[in-house]
Each structure stands twice: as C-alpha cells, then as structure tokens.
Short mmCIF file of C-alpha atoms in Angstrom, two decimals:
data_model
loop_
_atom_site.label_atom_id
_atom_site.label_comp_id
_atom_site.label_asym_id
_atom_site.label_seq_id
_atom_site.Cartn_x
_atom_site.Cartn_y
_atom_site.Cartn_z
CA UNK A 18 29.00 75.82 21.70
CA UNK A 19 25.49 75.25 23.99
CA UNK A 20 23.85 74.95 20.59
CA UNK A 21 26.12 72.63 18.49
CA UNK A 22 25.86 70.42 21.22
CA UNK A 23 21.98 70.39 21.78
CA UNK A 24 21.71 69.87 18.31
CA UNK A 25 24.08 67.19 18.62
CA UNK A 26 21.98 65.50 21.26
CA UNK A 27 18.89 66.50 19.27
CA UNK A 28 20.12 64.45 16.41
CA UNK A 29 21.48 61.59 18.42
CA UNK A 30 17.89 60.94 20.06
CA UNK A 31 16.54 61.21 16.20
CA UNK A 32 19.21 58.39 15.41
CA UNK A 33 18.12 56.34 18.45
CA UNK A 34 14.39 56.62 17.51
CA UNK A 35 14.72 55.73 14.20
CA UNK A 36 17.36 52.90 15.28
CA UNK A 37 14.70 51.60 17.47
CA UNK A 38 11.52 52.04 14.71
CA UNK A 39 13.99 49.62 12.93
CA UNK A 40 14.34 47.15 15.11
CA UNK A 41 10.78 46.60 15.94
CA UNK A 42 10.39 45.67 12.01
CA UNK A 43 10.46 41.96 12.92
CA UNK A 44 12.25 39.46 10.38
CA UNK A 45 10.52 36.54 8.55
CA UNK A 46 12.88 34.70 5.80
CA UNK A 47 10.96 32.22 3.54
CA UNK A 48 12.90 29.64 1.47
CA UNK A 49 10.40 27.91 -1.79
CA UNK A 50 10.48 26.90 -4.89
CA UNK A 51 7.65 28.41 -6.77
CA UNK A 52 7.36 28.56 -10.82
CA UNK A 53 7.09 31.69 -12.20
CA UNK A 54 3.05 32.44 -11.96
CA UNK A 55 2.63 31.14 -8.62
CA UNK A 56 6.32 32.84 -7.79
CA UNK A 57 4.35 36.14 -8.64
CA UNK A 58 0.92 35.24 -6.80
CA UNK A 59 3.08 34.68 -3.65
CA UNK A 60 4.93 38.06 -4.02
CA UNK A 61 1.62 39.63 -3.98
CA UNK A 62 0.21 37.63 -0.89
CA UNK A 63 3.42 38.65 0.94
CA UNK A 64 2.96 42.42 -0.19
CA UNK A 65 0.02 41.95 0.91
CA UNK A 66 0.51 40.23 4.47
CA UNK A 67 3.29 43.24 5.47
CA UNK A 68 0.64 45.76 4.44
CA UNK A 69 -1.52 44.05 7.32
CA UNK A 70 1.71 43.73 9.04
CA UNK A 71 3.97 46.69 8.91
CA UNK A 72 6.16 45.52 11.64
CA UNK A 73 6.70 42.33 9.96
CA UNK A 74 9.38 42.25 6.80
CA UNK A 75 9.33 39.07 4.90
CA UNK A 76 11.84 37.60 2.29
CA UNK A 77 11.71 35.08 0.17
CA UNK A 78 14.52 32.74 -1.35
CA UNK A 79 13.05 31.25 -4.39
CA UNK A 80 14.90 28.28 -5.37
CA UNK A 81 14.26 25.90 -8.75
CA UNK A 82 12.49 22.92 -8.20
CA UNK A 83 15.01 20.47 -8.70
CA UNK A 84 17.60 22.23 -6.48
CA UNK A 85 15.12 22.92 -3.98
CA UNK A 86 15.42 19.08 -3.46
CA UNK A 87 18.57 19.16 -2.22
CA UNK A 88 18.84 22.88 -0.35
CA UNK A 89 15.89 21.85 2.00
CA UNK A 90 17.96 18.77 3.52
CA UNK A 91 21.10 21.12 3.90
CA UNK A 92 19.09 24.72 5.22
CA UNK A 93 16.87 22.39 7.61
CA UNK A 94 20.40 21.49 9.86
CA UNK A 95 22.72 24.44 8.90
CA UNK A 96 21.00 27.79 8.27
CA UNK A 97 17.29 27.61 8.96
CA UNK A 98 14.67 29.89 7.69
CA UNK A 99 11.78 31.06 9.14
CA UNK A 100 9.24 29.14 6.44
CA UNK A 101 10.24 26.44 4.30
CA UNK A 102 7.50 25.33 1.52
CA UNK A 103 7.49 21.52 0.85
CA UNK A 104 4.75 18.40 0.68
CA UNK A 105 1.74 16.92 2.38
CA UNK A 106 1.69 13.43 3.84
CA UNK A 107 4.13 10.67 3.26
CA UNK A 108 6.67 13.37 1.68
CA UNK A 109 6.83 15.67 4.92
CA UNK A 110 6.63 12.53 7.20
CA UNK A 111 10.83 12.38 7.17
CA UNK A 112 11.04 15.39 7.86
CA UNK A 113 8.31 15.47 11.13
CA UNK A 114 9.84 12.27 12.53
CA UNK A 115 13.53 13.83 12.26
CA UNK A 116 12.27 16.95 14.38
CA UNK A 117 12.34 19.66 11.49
CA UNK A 118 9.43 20.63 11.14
CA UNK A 119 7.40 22.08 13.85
CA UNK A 120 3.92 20.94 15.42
CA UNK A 121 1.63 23.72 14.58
CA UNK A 122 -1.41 21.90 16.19
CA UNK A 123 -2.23 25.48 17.68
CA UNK A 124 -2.20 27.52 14.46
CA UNK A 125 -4.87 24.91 13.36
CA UNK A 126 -6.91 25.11 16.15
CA UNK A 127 -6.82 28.98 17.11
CA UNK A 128 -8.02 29.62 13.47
CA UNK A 129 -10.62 26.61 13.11
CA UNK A 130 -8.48 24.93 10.63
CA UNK A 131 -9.43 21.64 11.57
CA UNK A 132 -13.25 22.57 9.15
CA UNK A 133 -11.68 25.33 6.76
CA UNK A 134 -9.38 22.59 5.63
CA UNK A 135 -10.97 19.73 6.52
CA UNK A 136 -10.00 17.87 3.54
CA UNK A 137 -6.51 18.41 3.46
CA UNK A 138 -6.25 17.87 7.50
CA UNK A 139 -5.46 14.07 6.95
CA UNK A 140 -2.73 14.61 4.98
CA UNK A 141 -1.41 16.98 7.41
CA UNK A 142 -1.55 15.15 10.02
CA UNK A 143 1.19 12.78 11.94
CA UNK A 144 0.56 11.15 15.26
CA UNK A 145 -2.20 13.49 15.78
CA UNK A 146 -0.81 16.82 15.48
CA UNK A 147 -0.36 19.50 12.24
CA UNK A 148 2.69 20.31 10.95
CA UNK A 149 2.15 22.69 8.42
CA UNK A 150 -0.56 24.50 6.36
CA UNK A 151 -1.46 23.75 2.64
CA UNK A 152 -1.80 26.43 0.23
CA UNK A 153 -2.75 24.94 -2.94
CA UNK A 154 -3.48 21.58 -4.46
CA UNK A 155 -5.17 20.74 -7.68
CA UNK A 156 -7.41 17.78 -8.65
CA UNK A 157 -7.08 14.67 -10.45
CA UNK A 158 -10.23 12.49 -11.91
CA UNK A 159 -11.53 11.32 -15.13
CA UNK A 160 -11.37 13.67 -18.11
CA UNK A 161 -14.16 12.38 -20.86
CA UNK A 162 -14.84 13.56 -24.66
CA UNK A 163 -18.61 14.28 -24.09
CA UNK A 164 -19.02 14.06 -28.32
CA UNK A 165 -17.82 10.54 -28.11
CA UNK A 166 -20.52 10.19 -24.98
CA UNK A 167 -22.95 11.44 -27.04
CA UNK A 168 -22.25 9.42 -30.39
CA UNK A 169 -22.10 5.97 -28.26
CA UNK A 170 -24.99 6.60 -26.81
CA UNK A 171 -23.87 6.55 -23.11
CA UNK A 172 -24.33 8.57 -19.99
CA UNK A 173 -21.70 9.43 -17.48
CA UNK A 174 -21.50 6.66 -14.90
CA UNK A 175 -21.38 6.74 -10.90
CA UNK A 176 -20.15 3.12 -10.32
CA UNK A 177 -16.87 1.36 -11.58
CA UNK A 178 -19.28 -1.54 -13.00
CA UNK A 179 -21.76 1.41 -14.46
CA UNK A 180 -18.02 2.43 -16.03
CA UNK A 181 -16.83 -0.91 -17.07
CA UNK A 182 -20.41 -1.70 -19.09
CA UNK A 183 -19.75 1.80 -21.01
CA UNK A 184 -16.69 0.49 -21.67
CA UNK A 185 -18.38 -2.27 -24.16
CA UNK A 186 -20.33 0.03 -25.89
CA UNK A 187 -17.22 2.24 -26.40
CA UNK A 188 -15.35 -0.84 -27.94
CA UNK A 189 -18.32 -1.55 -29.84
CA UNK A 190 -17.90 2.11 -31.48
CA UNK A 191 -14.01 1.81 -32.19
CA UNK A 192 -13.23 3.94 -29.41
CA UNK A 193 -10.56 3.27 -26.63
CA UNK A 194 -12.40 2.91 -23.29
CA UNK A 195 -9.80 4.06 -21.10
CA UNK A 196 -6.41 5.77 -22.46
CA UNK A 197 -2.96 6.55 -20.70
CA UNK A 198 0.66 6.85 -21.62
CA UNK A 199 2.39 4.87 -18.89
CA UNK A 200 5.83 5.45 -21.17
CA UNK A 201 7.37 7.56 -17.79
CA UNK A 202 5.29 5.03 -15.55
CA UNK A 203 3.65 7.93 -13.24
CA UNK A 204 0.44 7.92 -15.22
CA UNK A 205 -0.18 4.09 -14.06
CA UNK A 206 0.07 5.16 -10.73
CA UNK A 207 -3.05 7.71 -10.54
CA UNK A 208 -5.07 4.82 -11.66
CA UNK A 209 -3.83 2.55 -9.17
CA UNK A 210 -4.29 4.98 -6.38
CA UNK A 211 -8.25 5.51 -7.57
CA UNK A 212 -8.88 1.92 -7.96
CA UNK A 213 -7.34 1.50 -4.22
CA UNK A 214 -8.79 3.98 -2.65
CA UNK A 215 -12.46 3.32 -4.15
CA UNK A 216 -11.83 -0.59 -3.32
CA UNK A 217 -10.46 -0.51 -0.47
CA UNK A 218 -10.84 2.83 1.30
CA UNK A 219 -8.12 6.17 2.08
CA UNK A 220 -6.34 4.72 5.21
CA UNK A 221 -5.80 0.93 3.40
CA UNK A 222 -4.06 3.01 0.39
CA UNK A 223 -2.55 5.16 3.20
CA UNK A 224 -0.61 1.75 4.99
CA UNK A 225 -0.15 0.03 1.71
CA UNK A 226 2.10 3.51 0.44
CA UNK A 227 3.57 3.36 4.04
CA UNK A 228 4.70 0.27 3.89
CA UNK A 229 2.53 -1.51 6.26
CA UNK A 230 0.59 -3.66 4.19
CA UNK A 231 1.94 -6.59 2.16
CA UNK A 232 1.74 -6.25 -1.52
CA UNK A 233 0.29 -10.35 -1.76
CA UNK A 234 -2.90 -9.09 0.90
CA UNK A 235 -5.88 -10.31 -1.12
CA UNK A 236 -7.36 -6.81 -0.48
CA UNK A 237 -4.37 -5.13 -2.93
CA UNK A 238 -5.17 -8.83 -5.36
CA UNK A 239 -9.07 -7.25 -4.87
CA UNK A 240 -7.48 -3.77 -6.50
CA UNK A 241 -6.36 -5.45 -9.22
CA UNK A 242 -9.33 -7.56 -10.24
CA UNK A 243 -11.08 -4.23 -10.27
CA UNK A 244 -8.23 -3.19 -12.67
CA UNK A 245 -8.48 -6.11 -14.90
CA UNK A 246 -11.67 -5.75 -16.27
CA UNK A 247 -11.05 -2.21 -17.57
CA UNK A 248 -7.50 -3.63 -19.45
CA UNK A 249 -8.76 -5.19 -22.31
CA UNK A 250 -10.68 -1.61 -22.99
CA UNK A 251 -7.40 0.60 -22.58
CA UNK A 252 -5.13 2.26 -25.24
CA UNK A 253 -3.39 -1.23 -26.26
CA UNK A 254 0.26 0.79 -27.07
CA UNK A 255 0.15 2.42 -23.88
CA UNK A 256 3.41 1.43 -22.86
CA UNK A 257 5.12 3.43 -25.71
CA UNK A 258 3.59 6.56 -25.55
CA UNK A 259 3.52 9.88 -23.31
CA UNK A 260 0.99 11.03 -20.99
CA UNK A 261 0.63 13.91 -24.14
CA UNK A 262 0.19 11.28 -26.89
CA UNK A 263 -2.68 10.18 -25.32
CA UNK A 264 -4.14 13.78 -24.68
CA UNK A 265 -4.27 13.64 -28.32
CA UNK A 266 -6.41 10.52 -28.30
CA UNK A 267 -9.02 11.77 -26.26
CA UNK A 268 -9.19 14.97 -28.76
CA UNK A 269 -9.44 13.13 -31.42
CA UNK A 270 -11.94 10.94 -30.11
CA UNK A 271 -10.02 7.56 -30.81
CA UNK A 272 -10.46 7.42 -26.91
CA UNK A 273 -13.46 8.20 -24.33
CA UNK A 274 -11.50 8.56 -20.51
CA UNK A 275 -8.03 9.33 -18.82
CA UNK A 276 -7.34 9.36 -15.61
CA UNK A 277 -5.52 12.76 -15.43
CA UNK A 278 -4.36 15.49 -13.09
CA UNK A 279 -6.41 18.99 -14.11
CA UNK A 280 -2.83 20.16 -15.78
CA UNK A 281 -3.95 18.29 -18.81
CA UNK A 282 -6.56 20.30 -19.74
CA UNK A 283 -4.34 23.11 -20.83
CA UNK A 284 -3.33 19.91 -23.20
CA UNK A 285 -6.95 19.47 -24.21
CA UNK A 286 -7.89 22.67 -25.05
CA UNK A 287 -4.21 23.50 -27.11
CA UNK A 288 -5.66 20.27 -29.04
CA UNK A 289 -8.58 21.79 -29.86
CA UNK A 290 -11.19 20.94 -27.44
CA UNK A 291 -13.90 23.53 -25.43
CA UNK A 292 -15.58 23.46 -22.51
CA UNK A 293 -18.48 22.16 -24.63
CA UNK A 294 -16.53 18.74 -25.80
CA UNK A 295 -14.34 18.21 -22.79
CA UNK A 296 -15.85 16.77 -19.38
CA UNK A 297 -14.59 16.16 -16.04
CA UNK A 298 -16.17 13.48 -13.34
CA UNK A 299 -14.83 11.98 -10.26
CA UNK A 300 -13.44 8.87 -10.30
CA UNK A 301 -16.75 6.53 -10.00
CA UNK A 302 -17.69 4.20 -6.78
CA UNK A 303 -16.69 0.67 -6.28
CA UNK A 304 -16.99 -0.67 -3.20
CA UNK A 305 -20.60 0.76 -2.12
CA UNK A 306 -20.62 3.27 0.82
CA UNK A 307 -16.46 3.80 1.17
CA UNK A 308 -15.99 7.62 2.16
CA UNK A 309 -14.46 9.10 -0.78
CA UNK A 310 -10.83 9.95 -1.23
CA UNK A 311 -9.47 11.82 -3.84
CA UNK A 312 -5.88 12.24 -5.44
CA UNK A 313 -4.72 16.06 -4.94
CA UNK A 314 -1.06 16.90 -4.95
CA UNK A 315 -0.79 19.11 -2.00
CA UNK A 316 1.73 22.38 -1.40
CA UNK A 317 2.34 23.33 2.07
CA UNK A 318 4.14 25.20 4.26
CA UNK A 319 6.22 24.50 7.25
CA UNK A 320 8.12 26.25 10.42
CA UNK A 321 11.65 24.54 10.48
CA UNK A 322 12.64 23.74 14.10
CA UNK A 323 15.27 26.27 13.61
CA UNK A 324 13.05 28.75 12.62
CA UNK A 325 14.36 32.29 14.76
CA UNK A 326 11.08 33.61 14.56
CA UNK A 327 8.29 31.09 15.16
CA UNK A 328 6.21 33.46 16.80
CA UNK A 329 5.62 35.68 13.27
CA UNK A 330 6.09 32.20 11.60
CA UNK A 331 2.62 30.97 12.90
CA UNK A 332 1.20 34.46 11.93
CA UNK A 333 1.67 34.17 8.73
CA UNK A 334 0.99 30.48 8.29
CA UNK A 335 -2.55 31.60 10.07
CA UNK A 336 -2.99 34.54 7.50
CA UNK A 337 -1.99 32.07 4.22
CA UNK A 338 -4.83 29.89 5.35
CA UNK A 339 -7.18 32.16 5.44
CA UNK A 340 -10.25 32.13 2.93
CA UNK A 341 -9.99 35.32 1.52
CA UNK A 342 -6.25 35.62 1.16
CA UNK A 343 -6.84 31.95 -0.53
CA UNK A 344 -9.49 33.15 -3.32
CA UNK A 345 -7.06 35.45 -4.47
CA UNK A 346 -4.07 33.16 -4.61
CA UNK A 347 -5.86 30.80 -6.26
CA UNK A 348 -6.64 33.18 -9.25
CA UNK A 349 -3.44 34.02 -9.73
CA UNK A 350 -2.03 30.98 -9.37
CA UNK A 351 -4.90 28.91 -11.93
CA UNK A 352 -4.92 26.54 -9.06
CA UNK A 353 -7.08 25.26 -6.21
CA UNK A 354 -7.25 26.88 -2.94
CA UNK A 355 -7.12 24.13 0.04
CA UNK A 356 -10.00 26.23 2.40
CA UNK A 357 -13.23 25.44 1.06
CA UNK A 358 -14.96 28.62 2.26
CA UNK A 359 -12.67 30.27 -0.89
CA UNK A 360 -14.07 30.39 -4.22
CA UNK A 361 -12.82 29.86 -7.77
CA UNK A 362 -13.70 30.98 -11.16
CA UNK A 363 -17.17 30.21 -12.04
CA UNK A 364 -16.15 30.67 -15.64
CA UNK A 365 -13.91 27.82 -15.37
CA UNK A 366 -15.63 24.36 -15.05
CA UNK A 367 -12.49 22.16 -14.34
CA UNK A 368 -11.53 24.06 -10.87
CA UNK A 369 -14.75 24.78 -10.21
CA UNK A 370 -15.47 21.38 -10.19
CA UNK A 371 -12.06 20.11 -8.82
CA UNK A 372 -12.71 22.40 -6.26
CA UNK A 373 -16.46 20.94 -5.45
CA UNK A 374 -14.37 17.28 -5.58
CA UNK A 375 -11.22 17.88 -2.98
CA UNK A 376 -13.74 20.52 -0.64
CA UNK A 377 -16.18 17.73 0.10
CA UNK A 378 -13.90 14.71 -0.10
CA UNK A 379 -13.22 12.50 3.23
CA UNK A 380 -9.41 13.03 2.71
CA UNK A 381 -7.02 13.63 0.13
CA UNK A 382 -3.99 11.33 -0.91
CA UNK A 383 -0.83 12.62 -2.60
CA UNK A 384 0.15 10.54 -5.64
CA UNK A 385 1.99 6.93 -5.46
CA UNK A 386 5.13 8.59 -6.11
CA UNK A 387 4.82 11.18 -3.01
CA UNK A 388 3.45 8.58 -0.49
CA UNK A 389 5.38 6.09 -1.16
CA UNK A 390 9.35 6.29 -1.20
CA UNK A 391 10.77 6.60 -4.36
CA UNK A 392 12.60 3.04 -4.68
CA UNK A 393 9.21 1.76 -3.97
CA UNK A 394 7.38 4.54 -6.14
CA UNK A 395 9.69 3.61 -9.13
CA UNK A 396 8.91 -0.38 -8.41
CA UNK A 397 5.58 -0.37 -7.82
CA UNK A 398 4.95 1.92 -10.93
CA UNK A 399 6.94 -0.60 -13.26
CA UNK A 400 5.21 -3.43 -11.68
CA UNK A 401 1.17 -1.14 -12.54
CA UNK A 402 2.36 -1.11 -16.20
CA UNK A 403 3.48 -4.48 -16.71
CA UNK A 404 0.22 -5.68 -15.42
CA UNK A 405 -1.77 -3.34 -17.86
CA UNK A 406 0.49 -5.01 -20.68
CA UNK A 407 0.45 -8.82 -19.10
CA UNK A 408 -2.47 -9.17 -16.33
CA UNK A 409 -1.30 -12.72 -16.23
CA UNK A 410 1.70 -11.86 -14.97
CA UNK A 411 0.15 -10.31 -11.53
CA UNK A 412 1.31 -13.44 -9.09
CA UNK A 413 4.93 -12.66 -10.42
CA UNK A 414 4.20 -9.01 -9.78
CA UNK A 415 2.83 -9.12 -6.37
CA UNK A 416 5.64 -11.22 -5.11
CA UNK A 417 8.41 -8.69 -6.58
CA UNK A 418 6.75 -5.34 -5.08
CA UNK A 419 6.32 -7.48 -2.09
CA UNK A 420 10.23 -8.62 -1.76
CA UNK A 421 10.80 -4.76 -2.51
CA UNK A 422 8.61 -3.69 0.73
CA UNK A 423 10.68 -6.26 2.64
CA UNK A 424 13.50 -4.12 1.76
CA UNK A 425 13.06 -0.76 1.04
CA UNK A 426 10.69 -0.27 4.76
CA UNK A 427 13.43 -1.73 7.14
#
C-alpha cells in the first residue's frame, strides 16, 4: 500500500513538472497574409526564431490577400492576435489613430532601428513614434532596353531634362520614349509619384496623398509641366493596354523606358530579355539638390492593442528586424530586405541595385494607391491618365481631383 501510494505521489510531482515545463512555453499567435514563397520563407524565420526561443511557441494564421482585407478590421476589435502583418504609411495611419496598433518607439530604439532602417523609418512613423517594423519592400524605377541605348546612340541620363533630350533622339529612331499601360490606371500613378517627389520633394507628395495640399497649388501644376514634356514621347495607345502589353514593348524594342515596380522583370526576362539587354536606373533628378525619395511598397508588422502577449510580441518584432535574420528572408522571399546592413544576391542586378536605391534613399513612399485613400486613389489615377491622353485638359482635371479632396478628407 506504502508503495502504490509513493509511486502515486512520484507520478503526480512528474505530472506537475511537466504541467509547469508547459506553461512556461509562452504563446505568440500571428495573423498574415503571405503568398506561397514568402508564406514558406516566414515558416522558416519562425522555425527559426523558437529555435532561439524555446520557451516561445508561435502560430501563424495565414489568410488570402483579399480576405485578409476584411479579417484585420474584424480580429483588431474582437479576437486579437499577438502580430498582425499589414502596410507602411498612409495605409497603417487608420489603424494608429484608432488605437490598434501599438507604439513600438522602444523596439526601435533598444535595437538601433532608427539607422538599420533608416529608410523605411519615415514611413513608419506617426506623430513621432514607430508603430511597427518592415520586413520587406521591393523597388520601383526606370527599367531601360540597353540595345535600344546603344543603337540611338544615348547614355543613361541623371536629370529629367538629360531624360527628356534622349527622348528626341529616341523618337528620331522610331522608338517610344517612355511606355506604360495605364488600362487598370495604377501604372499612371508610379509616374506621378516620381515626378512629385523629384519636383517637389517626399513630405510635399506626403501632404498632397494626405490630403493636405490642394490639387490647383501651382507646385502639383509644376508636377505636371514636368509631365508634359515627356507625353508627346510615350506609348500613344497607352490607355488600352496592360501594364504586360507594354513589357512586351520594351522587349521588343518598339520602346526605350517604363516606370515599373522590380516584379516586371520576371516579365522581361519570360519575354526574352538578359541581364545583358535589360537595365535598371533610378528615377533621374529634377529639381537640383531635393533629397531623394523613392517608391517601395512596404510590408510590416504590427502589435494589435489587444495583443495578450506584447512582451514576446516586441521580441520577435526585434529579432525580424534584424540583419542577419533579414539576408535570409530576403533570399527566400526574391525580395528586398528593409535593414541595409543585409545583403542580397550579387548575382542578381535588379535587387542588388534596388537594394543600393531604397538603402540610401532619404525616405520611401508607398504607391498613390496606398497613401492616398482609395476614392481618392481611384480619382486621382483616372484624372493621371486622362492628362497623358489630353494634357489640355489639366485645368478641368485639377479642379475635379480638387472638388474630390474637398470631399473625400472631411
């Protein structure tokens, strides 16, 4: 009887023990919508973090994109996780002024965020405090066919009027200057946003998106005089055709430029050009000494205000951040990382040199359709093609985006 019930004891304490080893495994829950390479880039970065973490147990709810949409207004007030991937700038700002997100000023500054992601800090930034960490963005710019460079006799400019004089030569040759497929409208935008930014300067394009500038300023009428003089150089059926259709142009060599996000060279090269005929430059200068912005769609990460377990929460946000643990989530996601002591392929020119861009840029904007609202987004991107198609039209233009502001802001 004395030993049934030691050993009953004995196992008791053993159930305890383990009970209690179990409970000091601390619970992270992750909600995101990731695609499936960066879906399994993220699965090793978390295998990864609980291996450096063995008391901390992460899971992650991977949603679709388009429901994610949706979920993250209903999770952030009912059942909150512990991280919750969205959006830098204007597209998190709802969020931050509602009181979902949390301020993680302190993850930023215990980790020297503020110059490992000095780019990107801008963009995370509202009323002077960070509320989440990026963990991959990827470059937009000018993608150029260096053969029909070469055959017009023309070097790669650094100036918008070093750009526009190519642009004569290039008409002289039969070629299209400047091609885009506004068709969907969102393709207008990213040259819109570079002509602002390089015109006027990051935090002008920043209050314009926001709302706080009128559309009739004569600094946005400045933006599109800048625009004007590359329209009479620029795919003339733009209008009808698909940011793809015009891919094809620039393979062919019916066109010299886009204006293009870095997923179109995966376009580029299906179509048949290399490394050796395909070229990438920064959008070129305009207004002489402006510190230069760049477009880069930014993914971040955020601690919900409901988050149970903030504490772990900033952990990890701290350990995604981090340089190393960057390099290798970039590979495997064939994107950007956002700290610029991480590297990139070598072998790869386009993120290598997208990388080089965003790392040393002043600050980074989103897109015109994630900084500004999307009534606006959608007005002011019908309003960019029109003017492509009818420049004289512009007064007409101005005054509808600016009725729209009027509107849409209050």
């Amino acid at each position: 009887m004395t030993h049934l019930k030691t050993g009953t004891i004995a196992l008791a304490a053993a159930l305890l023990m383990s009970g209690s080893a179990f409970a000091q495994q601390r619970a992270l829950s992750y909600n995101a919508d990731f695609d499936p390479a960066p879906l399994a880039g993220f699965q090793a970065l978390i295998a990864d973090f609980e291996a450096e973490n063995p008391d901390i147990k992460v899971t992650l709810n991977n949603f679709d994109h388009e429901g994610y949409k949706t979920a993250i207004r209903n999770f952030l007030t009912a059942d909150s996780p512990d991280l919750a991937n969205w959006y830098a700038g204007n597209r998190m700002a709802p969020f931050v002024n509602s009181g979902q997100f949390l301020d993680v000023s302190d993850v930023w500054a215990d980790n020297n965020l503020g110059e490992q992601l000095a780019s990107a800090k801008a963009s995370m930034t509202i009323d002077g405090k960070q509320w989440g960490v990026p963990y991959t963005y990827y470059q937009w710019g000018i993608y150029y066919n260096k053969d029909v460079y070469k055959a017009a006799g023309v070097e790669v400019p650094t100036t918008w009027d070093g750009f526009i004089e190519n642009c004569a030569k290039f008409q002289a040759a039969g070629v299209d200057c400047l091609t885009t497929g506004s068709k969907a409208l969102w393709p207008a935008a990213g040259i819109f946003d570079y002509l602002n930014m390089r015109t006027n300067g990051y935090e002008f394009h920043m209050d314009l998106t926001a709302g706080k500038v009128a559309w009739t300023d004569d600094k946005v009428r400045a933006t599109f005089a800048e625009w004007a003089k590359v329209v009479p150089y620029t795919t003339e059926n733009h209008a009808a055709i698909d940011w793809q259709d015009a891919c094809a142009l620039l393979v062919q060599g019916k066109a010299a430029n886009y204006v293009m996000g870095n997923f179109a060279v995966a376009v580029f090269k299906e179509g048949g050009m290399t490394n050796d005929s395909l070229g990438f430059m920064v959008f070129p200068e305009i207004t002489p000494g402006l510190p230069r912005a760049e477009e880069a769609p930014t993914d971040t990460i955020h601690i919900p205000a409901g988050a149970k377990n903030v504490e772990d929460a900033k952990k990890f946000l701290a350990y995604v951040a981090r340089a190393d643990v960057q390099t290798k989530l970039g590979a495997a996601m064939g994107q950007l990382p956002t700290n610029k002591d991480a590297s990139v392929d070598a072998a790869d020119p386009y993120l290598a040199a997208g990388f080089e861009s965003l790392s040393s840029a002043y600050a980074l904007a989103q897109f015109f359709d994630r900084d500004a609202p999307a009534e606006m987004a959608k007005i002011g991107m019908e309003g960019f093609q029109e003017f492509m198609v009818k420049p004289d039209r512009l007064d007409a233009i101005l005054e509808r985006l600016e009725k729209a502001r009027g509107k849409i802001y209050n």
